[in-house]
């Protein structure tokens, strides 16, 4: 099998993982902004997410000769290693639940803030657990300096959200227009919208234009409200699949923090599955190699994700319309983006685990700086922070700077795990 043994290769895998894991949330957000039901999107995503794990196991997990201490993928499937398999599958369960929560949280508090809070919680909790599970192979002084940078980043992230929410409130209070929001076609003045808590990130799905270019259209969106204006805020709400007008921001933040707890546990679970720190395996049974662990991890992730979303087809939440499995099968609008998102997430997770097995899972948590990438997509594709105040832009710049510092220090703490 293919084995990563040097820190340089491990860091390269972490960097690739960072890009992939920061991009797939933007693709799912793209589809939600266009009105595609999140249940349909997540079912498509789950298929290619599992496919990525299967491809990695059948290729990298089968390369070369099998060793007694590190057997190939097919050899391990028949070994008595079910204790480690359960750890891997438990990691898949919490990852699936956490990802599902973040999909709904994006609509409440925006892509950037969701990723900032979740990623920072993952690093603070997950990195600490992995550091001790890995027998402290990472340099603690550098590692926890990076963790401190993430803590500062999350504080700045909440400040960015608060500042941008104040900007939106000012836009709404300054508006003299009335908008159709009621079920019966009624209208409400902007002052009432503020009282109902309609304060969240302004977003502009420029990605819609990509679809029109493919179809040869060039003027359909020319008459849309300008990005960053209160008119577009209302227009977006009418088009999106998850309705957030009138919803509590605290509810959204509650979902975000629950997701953060779930996602903090999946990497330590994989660590336990591949290194057996609690000595649950029988004598002579080799540890799960990372490819086998990732395969079982992805199977449970697929089972939970598809099961919950099939349930949500008939019993939706967050104002999402009901659907059916037949409607899902016939919904091809944007399916390619959902499938691509699942593939990117699967490859990103696989690369993270490969890098973590070589250089320490604590250092591999540097990929949780994915807000660096997702914020870029949020600004470029969705117009987040457009027409915001100078204060918001300043806080945003400092937040991103702290993430850069966090990535650099966490990767610099990389150690070396012996494969002998």
Tab-separated table of C-alpha atoms in Angstrom:
chain	number	residue	atom	x	y	z
A	1	UNK	CA	0.000	0.000	0.000
A	2	UNK	CA	0.985	3.622	-0.379
A	3	UNK	CA	2.513	4.891	2.870
A	4	UNK	CA	3.235	8.529	3.701
A	5	UNK	CA	6.410	8.578	5.778
A	6	UNK	CA	7.893	12.089	5.572
A	7	UNK	CA	6.582	15.352	6.960
A	8	UNK	CA	6.849	17.146	3.613
A	9	UNK	CA	4.398	14.785	1.937
A	10	UNK	CA	2.122	14.913	4.961
A	11	UNK	CA	2.011	18.712	4.870
A	12	UNK	CA	1.305	18.639	1.118
A	13	UNK	CA	-1.667	16.344	1.763
A	14	UNK	CA	-2.886	18.688	4.494
A	15	UNK	CA	-2.748	21.665	2.130
A	16	UNK	CA	-4.732	19.799	-0.538
A	17	UNK	CA	-7.221	18.742	2.139
A	18	UNK	CA	-7.577	22.358	3.271
A	19	UNK	CA	-8.551	23.472	-0.237
A	20	UNK	CA	-11.017	20.613	-0.784
A	21	UNK	CA	-12.660	20.911	2.635
A	22	UNK	CA	-12.997	24.665	2.252
A	23	UNK	CA	-14.614	24.406	-1.181
A	24	UNK	CA	-17.368	21.813	-0.786
A	25	UNK	CA	-19.438	23.900	1.701
A	26	UNK	CA	-19.532	26.719	-0.875
A	27	UNK	CA	-20.973	24.334	-3.462
A	28	UNK	CA	-23.750	23.197	-1.125
A	29	UNK	CA	-24.464	26.800	-0.174
A	30	UNK	CA	-24.631	27.642	-3.885
A	31	UNK	CA	-27.437	25.116	-4.361
A	32	UNK	CA	-29.346	26.230	-1.274
A	33	UNK	CA	-29.239	29.847	-2.470
A	34	UNK	CA	-30.694	28.696	-5.787
A	35	UNK	CA	-33.573	26.983	-4.009
A	36	UNK	CA	-32.598	23.326	-4.340
A	37	UNK	CA	-33.907	21.284	-1.422
A	38	UNK	CA	-31.100	20.440	1.025
A	39	UNK	CA	-32.373	16.855	1.328
A	40	UNK	CA	-31.820	16.341	-2.420
A	41	UNK	CA	-28.420	17.970	-2.266
A	42	UNK	CA	-27.198	15.949	0.717
A	43	UNK	CA	-28.342	12.641	-0.776
A	44	UNK	CA	-26.300	13.353	-3.915
A	45	UNK	CA	-23.366	14.521	-1.803
A	46	UNK	CA	-23.426	11.307	0.246
A	47	UNK	CA	-23.029	9.115	-2.836
A	48	UNK	CA	-19.762	10.610	-4.075
A	49	UNK	CA	-18.472	11.095	-0.523
A	50	UNK	CA	-18.595	7.304	-0.100
A	51	UNK	CA	-17.251	6.782	-3.613
A	52	UNK	CA	-14.118	8.778	-2.735
A	53	UNK	CA	-13.378	6.450	0.202
A	54	UNK	CA	-13.910	3.357	-1.949
A	55	UNK	CA	-11.575	4.690	-4.641
A	56	UNK	CA	-8.860	5.525	-2.105
A	57	UNK	CA	-9.141	2.080	-0.478
A	58	UNK	CA	-9.043	0.179	-3.781
A	59	UNK	CA	-6.073	2.138	-5.128
A	60	UNK	CA	-3.780	3.511	-2.414
A	61	UNK	CA	-4.882	0.807	0.031
A	62	UNK	CA	-3.999	-1.999	-2.378
A	63	UNK	CA	-0.740	-0.765	-3.899
A	64	UNK	CA	2.263	-3.027	-3.381
A	65	UNK	CA	2.668	-6.097	-1.237
A	66	UNK	CA	0.829	-6.662	2.009
A	67	UNK	CA	2.897	-6.570	5.220
A	68	UNK	CA	2.125	-8.449	8.410
A	69	UNK	CA	1.995	-5.250	10.462
A	70	UNK	CA	0.328	-3.186	7.717
A	71	UNK	CA	-1.891	-5.465	5.604
A	72	UNK	CA	-3.593	-4.267	2.446
A	73	UNK	CA	-7.230	-3.231	2.354
A	74	UNK	CA	-8.789	-6.549	1.284
A	75	UNK	CA	-6.696	-8.500	3.796
A	76	UNK	CA	-7.962	-6.409	6.695
A	77	UNK	CA	-11.621	-6.882	5.820
A	78	UNK	CA	-11.513	-10.456	7.159
A	79	UNK	CA	-9.445	-9.798	10.307
A	80	UNK	CA	-10.784	-9.664	13.880
A	81	UNK	CA	-10.544	-5.898	14.285
A	82	UNK	CA	-14.162	-5.014	14.994
A	83	UNK	CA	-13.283	-2.864	18.026
A	84	UNK	CA	-11.308	-0.505	15.806
A	85	UNK	CA	-14.002	-0.707	13.127
A	86	UNK	CA	-16.557	0.552	15.663
A	87	UNK	CA	-14.344	3.553	16.497
A	88	UNK	CA	-14.050	4.364	12.803
A	89	UNK	CA	-17.802	4.046	12.263
A	90	UNK	CA	-18.530	6.188	15.329
A	91	UNK	CA	-16.369	8.883	13.755
A	92	UNK	CA	-18.456	8.660	10.597
A	93	UNK	CA	-21.683	9.056	12.577
A	94	UNK	CA	-20.624	12.267	14.332
A	95	UNK	CA	-19.184	13.684	11.103
A	96	UNK	CA	-22.427	13.027	9.230
A	97	UNK	CA	-24.576	14.609	11.948
A	98	UNK	CA	-22.215	17.568	12.204
A	99	UNK	CA	-22.152	18.174	8.444
A	100	UNK	CA	-25.937	17.954	8.285
A	101	UNK	CA	-26.257	20.555	11.041
A	102	UNK	CA	-23.862	22.930	9.308
A	103	UNK	CA	-25.892	22.683	6.094
A	104	UNK	CA	-28.872	24.240	7.886
A	105	UNK	CA	-26.725	26.606	9.948
A	106	UNK	CA	-25.316	28.253	6.786
A	107	UNK	CA	-28.769	29.630	6.024
A	108	UNK	CA	-29.184	31.144	9.496
A	109	UNK	CA	-25.832	32.808	10.116
A	110	UNK	CA	-23.987	32.613	6.798
A	111	UNK	CA	-21.250	30.449	5.347
A	112	UNK	CA	-18.301	32.325	6.814
A	113	UNK	CA	-19.425	32.530	10.448
A	114	UNK	CA	-20.599	28.902	10.487
A	115	UNK	CA	-17.231	27.666	9.254
A	116	UNK	CA	-15.306	29.953	11.595
A	117	UNK	CA	-17.092	28.839	14.756
A	118	UNK	CA	-17.241	25.144	13.845
A	119	UNK	CA	-13.633	24.965	12.679
A	120	UNK	CA	-12.361	26.736	15.776
A	121	UNK	CA	-14.272	24.387	18.080
A	122	UNK	CA	-12.894	21.392	16.172
A	123	UNK	CA	-9.350	22.627	16.584
A	124	UNK	CA	-9.634	23.546	20.257
A	125	UNK	CA	-11.355	20.304	21.314
A	126	UNK	CA	-10.173	17.867	18.645
A	127	UNK	CA	-6.554	18.978	18.586
A	128	UNK	CA	-6.230	18.708	22.360
A	129	UNK	CA	-7.650	15.173	22.324
A	130	UNK	CA	-5.438	14.131	19.404
A	131	UNK	CA	-2.316	15.558	21.013
A	132	UNK	CA	-2.654	13.256	24.016
A	133	UNK	CA	-3.855	10.288	21.943
A	134	UNK	CA	-0.782	10.638	19.707
A	135	UNK	CA	1.517	10.368	22.727
A	136	UNK	CA	2.576	13.996	22.280
A	137	UNK	CA	4.534	13.507	19.063
A	138	UNK	CA	3.768	17.117	18.114
A	139	UNK	CA	5.658	20.049	19.617
A	140	UNK	CA	3.299	21.332	22.286
A	141	UNK	CA	4.641	24.913	22.375
A	142	UNK	CA	4.034	25.389	18.639
A	143	UNK	CA	0.854	23.306	18.491
A	144	UNK	CA	-1.009	25.156	21.214
A	145	UNK	CA	0.152	28.503	19.884
A	146	UNK	CA	-1.798	27.544	16.774
A	147	UNK	CA	-4.777	26.573	18.916
A	148	UNK	CA	-4.596	30.001	20.573
A	149	UNK	CA	-4.688	31.613	17.138
A	150	UNK	CA	-7.876	29.705	16.402
A	151	UNK	CA	-9.413	30.938	19.652
A	152	UNK	CA	-8.639	34.509	18.649
A	153	UNK	CA	-10.074	33.779	15.203
A	154	UNK	CA	-13.384	32.572	16.622
A	155	UNK	CA	-13.696	35.691	18.771
A	156	UNK	CA	-13.009	37.821	15.714
A	157	UNK	CA	-15.473	35.688	13.737
A	158	UNK	CA	-18.305	36.425	16.134
A	159	UNK	CA	-17.348	40.099	16.035
A	160	UNK	CA	-17.497	40.037	12.234
A	161	UNK	CA	-20.979	38.510	12.399
A	162	UNK	CA	-22.159	41.078	14.926
A	163	UNK	CA	-20.734	43.986	12.929
A	164	UNK	CA	-22.197	42.748	9.655
A	165	UNK	CA	-25.575	42.165	11.324
A	166	UNK	CA	-25.511	45.790	12.495
A	167	UNK	CA	-24.754	46.854	8.916
A	168	UNK	CA	-27.766	44.886	7.682
A	169	UNK	CA	-29.978	46.380	10.379
A	170	UNK	CA	-28.946	49.856	9.280
A	171	UNK	CA	-29.812	49.014	5.669
A	172	UNK	CA	-33.224	47.693	6.676
A	173	UNK	CA	-34.013	50.649	8.923
A	174	UNK	CA	-33.012	53.052	6.163
A	175	UNK	CA	-35.211	51.410	3.557
A	176	UNK	CA	-38.445	53.104	2.525
A	177	UNK	CA	-39.727	50.106	0.543
A	178	UNK	CA	-42.253	47.436	1.501
A	179	UNK	CA	-41.818	43.786	0.650
A	180	UNK	CA	-44.060	40.794	0.161
A	181	UNK	CA	-43.290	38.270	2.864
A	182	UNK	CA	-46.582	36.891	4.164
A	183	UNK	CA	-48.187	33.643	3.093
A	184	UNK	CA	-51.221	35.524	1.852
A	185	UNK	CA	-49.277	38.108	-0.056
A	186	UNK	CA	-49.225	40.713	2.701
A	187	UNK	CA	-46.503	43.333	3.087
A	188	UNK	CA	-44.527	44.515	6.070
A	189	UNK	CA	-42.407	47.641	6.491
A	190	UNK	CA	-38.692	47.259	7.028
A	191	UNK	CA	-38.981	48.294	10.678
A	192	UNK	CA	-41.107	45.219	11.359
A	193	UNK	CA	-38.580	43.028	9.588
A	194	UNK	CA	-35.911	44.238	11.999
A	195	UNK	CA	-38.120	43.389	14.982
A	196	UNK	CA	-38.489	39.850	13.652
A	197	UNK	CA	-34.732	39.367	13.697
A	198	UNK	CA	-34.086	39.378	9.950
A	199	UNK	CA	-30.411	40.058	10.316
A	200	UNK	CA	-27.995	37.722	8.578
A	201	UNK	CA	-25.389	37.783	5.893
A	202	UNK	CA	-26.278	39.403	2.594
A	203	UNK	CA	-25.484	36.953	-0.144
A	204	UNK	CA	-25.385	37.235	-3.894
A	205	UNK	CA	-25.411	33.975	-5.857
A	206	UNK	CA	-23.256	35.016	-8.746
A	207	UNK	CA	-22.933	31.277	-9.315
A	208	UNK	CA	-26.414	31.435	-10.841
A	209	UNK	CA	-24.864	33.333	-13.688
A	210	UNK	CA	-22.623	30.348	-14.425
A	211	UNK	CA	-25.705	28.282	-15.185
A	212	UNK	CA	-27.052	30.972	-17.505
A	213	UNK	CA	-23.771	31.190	-19.347
A	214	UNK	CA	-23.967	27.454	-19.959
A	215	UNK	CA	-27.453	27.978	-21.395
A	216	UNK	CA	-26.372	30.918	-23.506
A	217	UNK	CA	-28.234	33.535	-21.492
A	218	UNK	CA	-26.644	36.881	-20.783
A	219	UNK	CA	-29.236	39.316	-19.479
A	220	UNK	CA	-31.557	37.416	-17.156
A	221	UNK	CA	-29.854	38.657	-14.011
A	222	UNK	CA	-29.204	42.165	-15.198
A	223	UNK	CA	-32.440	43.382	-13.635
A	224	UNK	CA	-31.839	41.749	-10.264
A	225	UNK	CA	-31.360	43.880	-7.171
A	226	UNK	CA	-27.802	45.015	-6.596
A	227	UNK	CA	-25.739	42.833	-4.289
A	228	UNK	CA	-25.453	44.171	-0.760
A	229	UNK	CA	-28.790	46.016	-0.814
A	230	UNK	CA	-31.889	45.411	1.295
A	231	UNK	CA	-33.851	44.684	-1.885
A	232	UNK	CA	-31.612	41.747	-2.612
A	233	UNK	CA	-31.899	40.510	0.977
A	234	UNK	CA	-35.636	40.070	0.489
A	235	UNK	CA	-35.269	38.684	-3.038
A	236	UNK	CA	-32.850	36.045	-1.790
A	237	UNK	CA	-35.244	34.971	0.967
A	238	UNK	CA	-38.006	34.384	-1.547
A	239	UNK	CA	-35.786	32.151	-3.697
A	240	UNK	CA	-33.764	30.126	-1.185
A	241	UNK	CA	-34.838	26.680	0.053
A	242	UNK	CA	-34.245	27.178	3.800
A	243	UNK	CA	-36.361	30.082	5.056
A	244	UNK	CA	-34.699	32.168	7.762
A	245	UNK	CA	-36.771	35.360	7.820
A	246	UNK	CA	-38.413	35.620	11.224
A	247	UNK	CA	-36.161	32.920	12.688
A	248	UNK	CA	-34.055	33.357	15.781
A	249	UNK	CA	-30.369	33.963	15.247
A	250	UNK	CA	-29.818	32.145	18.544
A	251	UNK	CA	-31.333	29.035	16.972
A	252	UNK	CA	-28.805	29.232	14.169
A	253	UNK	CA	-25.925	29.697	16.591
A	254	UNK	CA	-27.217	26.780	18.663
A	255	UNK	CA	-27.087	24.546	15.594
A	256	UNK	CA	-23.575	25.795	14.847
A	257	UNK	CA	-22.245	24.967	18.326
A	258	UNK	CA	-23.880	21.523	18.319
A	259	UNK	CA	-22.251	20.858	14.955
A	260	UNK	CA	-18.922	21.992	16.391
A	261	UNK	CA	-19.124	19.457	19.222
A	262	UNK	CA	-19.966	16.620	16.804
A	263	UNK	CA	-17.214	17.528	14.369
A	264	UNK	CA	-14.671	17.797	17.197
A	265	UNK	CA	-14.923	14.058	17.813
A	266	UNK	CA	-14.570	12.477	14.380
A	267	UNK	CA	-10.790	12.906	14.055
A	268	UNK	CA	-10.007	11.510	17.554
A	269	UNK	CA	-12.289	8.555	16.728
A	270	UNK	CA	-10.252	7.846	13.566
A	271	UNK	CA	-7.082	8.216	15.620
A	272	UNK	CA	-8.299	5.535	18.032
A	273	UNK	CA	-9.329	3.307	15.133
A	274	UNK	CA	-5.916	3.396	13.445
A	275	UNK	CA	-3.599	3.414	16.485
A	276	UNK	CA	-5.534	1.455	19.153
A	277	UNK	CA	-4.359	3.610	22.057
A	278	UNK	CA	-6.891	1.912	24.360
A	279	UNK	CA	-5.550	-1.577	23.468
A	280	UNK	CA	-8.863	-3.093	22.434
A	281	UNK	CA	-7.394	-5.370	19.740
A	282	UNK	CA	-6.262	-8.914	20.510
A	283	UNK	CA	-2.553	-9.705	20.534
A	284	UNK	CA	-1.210	-10.236	17.045
A	285	UNK	CA	-4.037	-8.389	15.290
A	286	UNK	CA	-2.581	-5.454	13.319
A	287	UNK	CA	-3.986	-1.962	13.649
A	288	UNK	CA	-6.415	-0.749	11.030
A	289	UNK	CA	-4.517	1.010	8.273
A	290	UNK	CA	-5.836	4.486	7.504
A	291	UNK	CA	-7.447	3.382	4.225
A	292	UNK	CA	-9.487	0.613	5.861
A	293	UNK	CA	-10.506	2.879	8.743
A	294	UNK	CA	-11.558	5.595	6.309
A	295	UNK	CA	-13.630	3.050	4.363
A	296	UNK	CA	-15.638	2.009	7.447
A	297	UNK	CA	-15.806	5.643	8.549
A	298	UNK	CA	-17.371	6.623	5.220
A	299	UNK	CA	-19.851	3.724	5.234
A	300	UNK	CA	-21.365	4.876	8.533
A	301	UNK	CA	-21.300	8.484	7.351
A	302	UNK	CA	-23.222	7.428	4.241
A	303	UNK	CA	-25.753	5.350	6.188
A	304	UNK	CA	-26.563	8.119	8.678
A	305	UNK	CA	-26.622	10.877	6.075
A	306	UNK	CA	-28.877	9.078	3.626
A	307	UNK	CA	-31.151	7.726	6.361
A	308	UNK	CA	-31.753	11.115	7.949
A	309	UNK	CA	-32.245	12.900	4.653
A	310	UNK	CA	-34.713	10.324	3.346
A	311	UNK	CA	-36.633	10.965	6.580
A	312	UNK	CA	-36.382	14.731	5.978
A	313	UNK	CA	-37.878	14.274	2.518
A	314	UNK	CA	-41.182	13.488	4.204
A	315	UNK	CA	-40.703	15.320	7.495
A	316	UNK	CA	-38.659	18.420	6.654
A	317	UNK	CA	-37.375	21.068	9.041
A	318	UNK	CA	-36.435	24.775	8.944
A	319	UNK	CA	-39.300	25.672	6.618
A	320	UNK	CA	-38.107	23.377	3.823
A	321	UNK	CA	-40.950	21.987	1.655
A	322	UNK	CA	-41.873	18.305	1.709
A	323	UNK	CA	-40.567	16.103	-1.053
A	324	UNK	CA	-40.389	12.414	-1.975
A	325	UNK	CA	-37.795	9.924	-3.131
A	326	UNK	CA	-39.276	10.004	-6.632
A	327	UNK	CA	-38.997	13.811	-6.699
A	328	UNK	CA	-35.371	13.495	-5.598
A	329	UNK	CA	-34.566	11.066	-8.419
A	330	UNK	CA	-36.110	13.476	-10.943
A	331	UNK	CA	-34.317	16.564	-9.573
A	332	UNK	CA	-31.308	17.086	-11.833
A	333	UNK	CA	-31.038	20.842	-11.274
A	334	UNK	CA	-27.562	21.395	-9.831
A	335	UNK	CA	-26.943	17.699	-9.176
A	336	UNK	CA	-23.448	17.938	-10.663
A	337	UNK	CA	-22.435	20.488	-8.010
A	338	UNK	CA	-23.738	18.311	-5.166
A	339	UNK	CA	-21.879	15.281	-6.525
A	340	UNK	CA	-18.708	17.357	-6.861
A	341	UNK	CA	-19.100	18.595	-3.274
A	342	UNK	CA	-19.286	15.038	-1.963
A	343	UNK	CA	-16.216	14.011	-3.930
A	344	UNK	CA	-14.206	16.994	-2.664
A	345	UNK	CA	-15.248	16.340	0.940
A	346	UNK	CA	-14.373	12.649	0.675
A	347	UNK	CA	-10.951	13.319	-0.808
A	348	UNK	CA	-10.347	16.109	1.707
A	349	UNK	CA	-11.127	13.844	4.661
A	350	UNK	CA	-8.992	11.050	3.218
A	351	UNK	CA	-6.000	13.336	2.713
A	352	UNK	CA	-6.420	14.730	6.227
A	353	UNK	CA	-6.313	11.246	7.749
A	354	UNK	CA	-3.340	10.199	5.610
A	355	UNK	CA	-1.417	13.286	6.701
A	356	UNK	CA	-2.472	12.803	10.320
A	357	UNK	CA	-1.321	9.198	10.394
A	358	UNK	CA	2.122	10.298	9.237
A	359	UNK	CA	2.657	13.558	11.124
A	360	UNK	CA	0.123	13.409	13.948
A	361	UNK	CA	-3.623	13.973	13.881
A	362	UNK	CA	-3.219	17.094	16.005
A	363	UNK	CA	-1.122	18.774	13.285
A	364	UNK	CA	-3.560	17.559	10.627
A	365	UNK	CA	-6.268	19.599	12.329
A	366	UNK	CA	-4.677	22.550	10.519
A	367	UNK	CA	-7.088	21.712	7.687
A	368	UNK	CA	-9.860	23.035	9.913
A	369	UNK	CA	-8.658	26.477	8.870
A	370	UNK	CA	-11.019	25.907	5.948
A	371	UNK	CA	-12.700	29.309	6.645
A	372	UNK	CA	-9.701	30.718	4.751
A	373	UNK	CA	-11.081	29.004	1.654
A	374	UNK	CA	-14.805	29.162	2.397
A	375	UNK	CA	-14.633	32.892	3.191
A	376	UNK	CA	-12.917	33.432	-0.156
A	377	UNK	CA	-15.773	31.618	-1.919
A	378	UNK	CA	-18.323	33.435	0.230
A	379	UNK	CA	-16.978	36.779	-0.919
A	380	UNK	CA	-16.351	35.887	-4.565
A	381	UNK	CA	-19.415	33.749	-5.302
A	382	UNK	CA	-21.993	34.978	-2.817
A	383	UNK	CA	-21.058	38.604	-2.201
A	384	UNK	CA	-20.823	38.199	1.562
A	385	UNK	CA	-19.822	41.445	3.273
A	386	UNK	CA	-20.561	43.450	0.138
A	387	UNK	CA	-21.364	47.080	1.008
A	388	UNK	CA	-20.446	46.449	4.650
A	389	UNK	CA	-18.824	48.986	6.940
A	390	UNK	CA	-15.117	49.662	7.320
A	391	UNK	CA	-15.285	48.141	10.799
A	392	UNK	CA	-16.562	44.852	9.349
A	393	UNK	CA	-13.824	44.795	6.717
A	394	UNK	CA	-11.148	45.469	9.354
A	395	UNK	CA	-12.395	42.663	11.605
A	396	UNK	CA	-12.606	40.328	8.618
A	397	UNK	CA	-8.989	41.051	7.656
A	398	UNK	CA	-7.733	40.353	11.194
A	399	UNK	CA	-9.777	37.145	11.353
A	400	UNK	CA	-8.234	35.810	8.155
A	401	UNK	CA	-4.761	36.840	9.348
A	402	UNK	CA	-5.215	34.801	12.520
A	403	UNK	CA	-6.246	31.783	10.457
A	404	UNK	CA	-3.095	32.079	8.361
A	405	UNK	CA	-1.040	32.177	11.552
A	406	UNK	CA	-2.927	29.166	12.924
A	407	UNK	CA	-2.299	27.068	9.810
A	408	UNK	CA	1.395	27.921	9.785
A	409	UNK	CA	1.960	27.079	13.452
A	410	UNK	CA	-0.093	23.877	13.448
A	411	UNK	CA	1.744	22.523	10.405
A	412	UNK	CA	5.063	23.569	11.912
A	413	UNK	CA	4.265	21.384	14.933
A	414	UNK	CA	4.120	18.248	12.748
A	415	UNK	CA	5.920	15.281	14.247
A	416	UNK	CA	6.746	11.839	12.866
A	417	UNK	CA	4.888	8.639	13.655
A	418	UNK	CA	6.959	5.495	13.341
A	419	UNK	CA	5.549	2.951	10.886
A	420	UNK	CA	7.726	0.091	12.106
